[in-house]
Amino acid sequence: MLPPPVLLATASYDRTIRFWEAPSGICMRTLNFQDSQVNCMCTSPDKTFLAAAGHKYIRLYELGASSQVPASTIEAHSANVTGLVYFRNERFLISSSEDGTIKIWDTRVMFCKREFAVKAPVNSIALHPDQFTILSGDQTGRLCVWEARSGDAQGTGCVQELVPGGDAGIRSVTISQDPVSQGSLVCAANNAGDVFILSLTAETPPQSPASERLKEGPQARLKLVHTFKAHNKYILRCVLSPDGMLLATCSADYTIGLWHTSLNTSGNVKPWSLYKYLQGHQRWVWDCAFSGDGKHLISASSDNTGKLWDIAKGVDLVIFNGHHKPVTCIAVDDRMTGTSEGA
């Protein structure tokens, strides 16, 4: 069984992962996660594996196989795993956790290659297109910039900390992946419903004999440039579209907000103005992902469903029914190669 050209998976508190045929809403395959709810998922860039994580464990499932048995299982953290991101080379996988650590795994042997001590529960991680810079958001309201090559058990590798909105926990971070901005646009969202817009630029630090990082090139630096209120309740996830023109925010108010970004220079569009709210879920919206062409959005909700939305029309086209408890995360990849969207 070869993985389909369009991969769409949802996961739930019912401890299952379901794979869907997007146009029809038909469930094609179900996996049992066994130990806990599934908190986050992502696909390898070649769509060979699906990485899924819940409480402590990360499991890799071979997408071309029909077996329920994962290809690899690792007790990766001592608490809930909150984020998973593949590197472009498919060999390495980043994970974050409520145990206050970020880890980089060699997926060939599921060995921890690097570890970063955040010292606070980590809610979200994002990887810069340079494949070197990692951004994390934690429960204390901090955004941290990490150098992927310099982490160790002592927690070195953090080059900057920024607290953009007080002590309200940062729930989600996203970095632009489009070729125009080249990762310079960062969005973060917190428990209070605020969105923070930041610039991420490379700066060469002053020459210093004690600075080993000089050997590895410029360091990424974050700068807060704008803040706005997107929702009056928790924002659970924020995601930039593939072209960087839209930002989606998922909320505990049952809606998904769509916002024009500063990369959208068409017409009289004001940067960070509201495009529209997508309404139709009956409970919290936990996760969302854009299609590769940016014309559709897939969402996951506590109302036990996923939805496929037509962004231009603002309507749901397909409802994915089958889970018996809240749907917490999704993984989408509708491109032949390249990056995937996941929680």
Short mmCIF file of C-alpha atoms in Angstrom, two decimals, residues 37-166:
data_model
loop_
_atom_site.label_atom_id
_atom_site.label_comp_id
_atom_site.label_asym_id
_atom_site.label_seq_id
_atom_site.Cartn_x
_atom_site.Cartn_y
_atom_site.Cartn_z
CA GLN A 37 -4.33 10.78 23.59
CA VAL A 38 -2.35 12.07 20.60
CA ASN A 39 -1.10 15.63 21.12
CA CYS A 40 0.79 16.30 17.89
CA MET A 41 1.72 14.77 14.53
CA CYS A 42 3.83 15.50 11.47
CA THR A 43 4.87 13.65 8.32
CA SER A 44 8.38 13.14 7.04
CA PRO A 45 9.13 15.32 3.98
CA ASP A 46 9.10 12.26 1.69
CA LYS A 47 5.79 11.08 3.22
CA THR A 48 7.34 7.78 4.27
CA PHE A 49 6.57 8.14 7.98
CA LEU A 50 4.01 9.74 10.25
CA ALA A 51 5.40 10.82 13.62
CA ALA A 52 2.80 10.96 16.40
CA ALA A 53 3.23 11.78 20.07
CA GLY A 54 1.17 11.80 23.24
CA HIS A 55 2.10 11.38 26.89
CA LYS A 56 5.86 10.63 26.96
CA TYR A 57 5.97 8.52 23.78
CA ILE A 58 6.81 9.29 20.16
CA ARG A 59 5.85 6.69 17.56
CA LEU A 60 6.81 6.50 13.89
CA TYR A 61 4.32 4.78 11.60
CA GLU A 62 5.25 3.65 8.11
CA LEU A 63 2.68 5.16 5.77
CA GLY A 64 3.20 2.55 3.09
CA ALA A 65 2.43 -0.34 5.46
CA SER A 66 -0.91 -1.69 6.66
CA SER A 67 0.37 -2.83 10.07
CA GLN A 68 -0.91 -1.35 13.33
CA VAL A 69 2.56 -1.81 14.81
CA PRO A 70 4.72 1.35 14.69
CA ALA A 71 8.11 1.13 13.04
CA SER A 72 9.69 2.81 16.08
CA THR A 73 8.63 3.76 19.60
CA ILE A 74 10.61 5.84 22.05
CA GLU A 75 9.87 7.07 25.57
CA ALA A 76 11.07 10.52 24.58
CA HIS A 77 10.03 12.73 27.50
CA SER A 78 8.79 12.50 31.08
CA ALA A 79 5.53 14.42 30.37
CA ASN A 80 3.24 15.28 27.46
CA VAL A 81 4.95 15.78 24.11
CA THR A 82 3.63 19.06 22.69
CA GLY A 83 5.43 19.52 19.36
CA LEU A 84 7.03 17.57 16.52
CA VAL A 85 8.91 18.95 13.51
CA TYR A 86 10.96 17.09 10.90
CA PHE A 87 14.14 18.51 9.46
CA ARG A 88 14.22 18.72 5.68
CA ASN A 89 16.74 15.90 5.40
CA GLU A 90 14.16 13.52 7.00
CA ARG A 91 16.76 11.98 9.30
CA PHE A 92 16.25 14.28 12.28
CA LEU A 93 13.10 15.08 14.27
CA ILE A 94 12.57 17.79 16.90
CA SER A 95 10.27 17.26 19.88
CA SER A 96 9.12 19.53 22.71
CA SER A 97 7.45 18.68 25.98
CA GLU A 98 5.77 19.88 29.12
CA ASP A 99 8.80 18.44 30.94
CA GLY A 100 10.68 21.62 29.95
CA THR A 101 12.95 20.20 27.26
CA ILE A 102 13.41 20.25 23.50
CA LYS A 103 15.17 17.28 21.91
CA ILE A 104 16.56 16.46 18.48
CA TRP A 105 16.30 12.78 17.51
CA ASP A 106 18.18 10.72 14.96
CA THR A 107 15.20 8.78 13.60
CA ARG A 108 17.33 5.97 12.18
CA VAL A 109 18.04 4.71 15.71
CA MET A 110 15.71 7.03 17.74
CA PHE A 111 18.72 8.36 19.62
CA CYS A 112 18.67 11.81 21.25
CA LYS A 113 21.29 13.86 19.44
CA ARG A 114 20.73 17.19 21.21
CA GLU A 115 18.81 18.34 24.27
CA PHE A 116 17.84 21.89 25.28
CA ALA A 117 16.77 22.74 28.83
CA VAL A 118 13.99 25.31 28.52
CA LYS A 119 13.19 25.02 32.24
CA ALA A 120 9.48 25.63 31.68
CA PRO A 121 6.70 23.60 30.02
CA VAL A 122 7.10 24.01 26.24
CA ASN A 123 3.84 24.44 24.32
CA SER A 124 5.10 24.89 20.76
CA ILE A 125 8.18 24.74 18.51
CA ALA A 126 8.97 25.87 14.96
CA LEU A 127 11.96 25.31 12.69
CA HIS A 128 13.39 28.07 10.51
CA PRO A 129 13.93 27.35 6.79
CA ASP A 130 17.68 27.58 7.43
CA GLN A 131 17.31 24.25 9.31
CA PHE A 132 19.52 25.73 12.04
CA THR A 133 17.29 28.01 14.11
CA ILE A 134 14.58 26.64 16.43
CA LEU A 135 11.95 28.82 18.08
CA SER A 136 10.02 27.75 21.18
CA GLY A 137 7.07 29.17 23.12
CA ASP A 138 6.53 28.17 26.74
CA GLN A 139 4.01 28.39 29.53
CA THR A 140 5.78 31.30 31.25
CA GLY A 141 5.20 33.55 28.20
CA ARG A 142 8.73 33.31 26.79
CA LEU A 143 9.85 32.95 23.21
CA CYS A 144 13.31 31.40 22.97
CA VAL A 145 15.67 31.17 20.00
CA TRP A 146 17.92 28.09 19.89
CA GLU A 147 20.85 27.06 17.75
CA ALA A 148 20.22 23.48 16.66
CA ARG A 149 23.88 22.50 16.51
CA SER A 150 24.84 23.66 19.98
CA GLY A 151 22.40 21.97 22.36
CA ASP A 152 23.54 19.52 25.03
CA ALA A 153 22.41 18.06 28.34
CA GLN A 154 23.44 21.28 30.12
CA GLY A 155 20.96 23.32 28.08
CA THR A 156 23.30 25.58 26.13
CA GLY A 157 22.19 26.79 22.72
CA CYS A 158 19.71 29.54 23.65
CA VAL A 159 20.77 32.78 21.97
CA GLN A 160 17.79 34.95 22.92
CA GLU A 161 14.76 35.10 25.21
CA LEU A 162 11.83 37.46 24.66
CA VAL A 163 8.62 37.91 26.68
CA PRO A 164 6.24 39.76 24.33
CA GLY A 165 3.05 39.69 26.40
CA GLY A 166 3.68 39.25 30.10
#
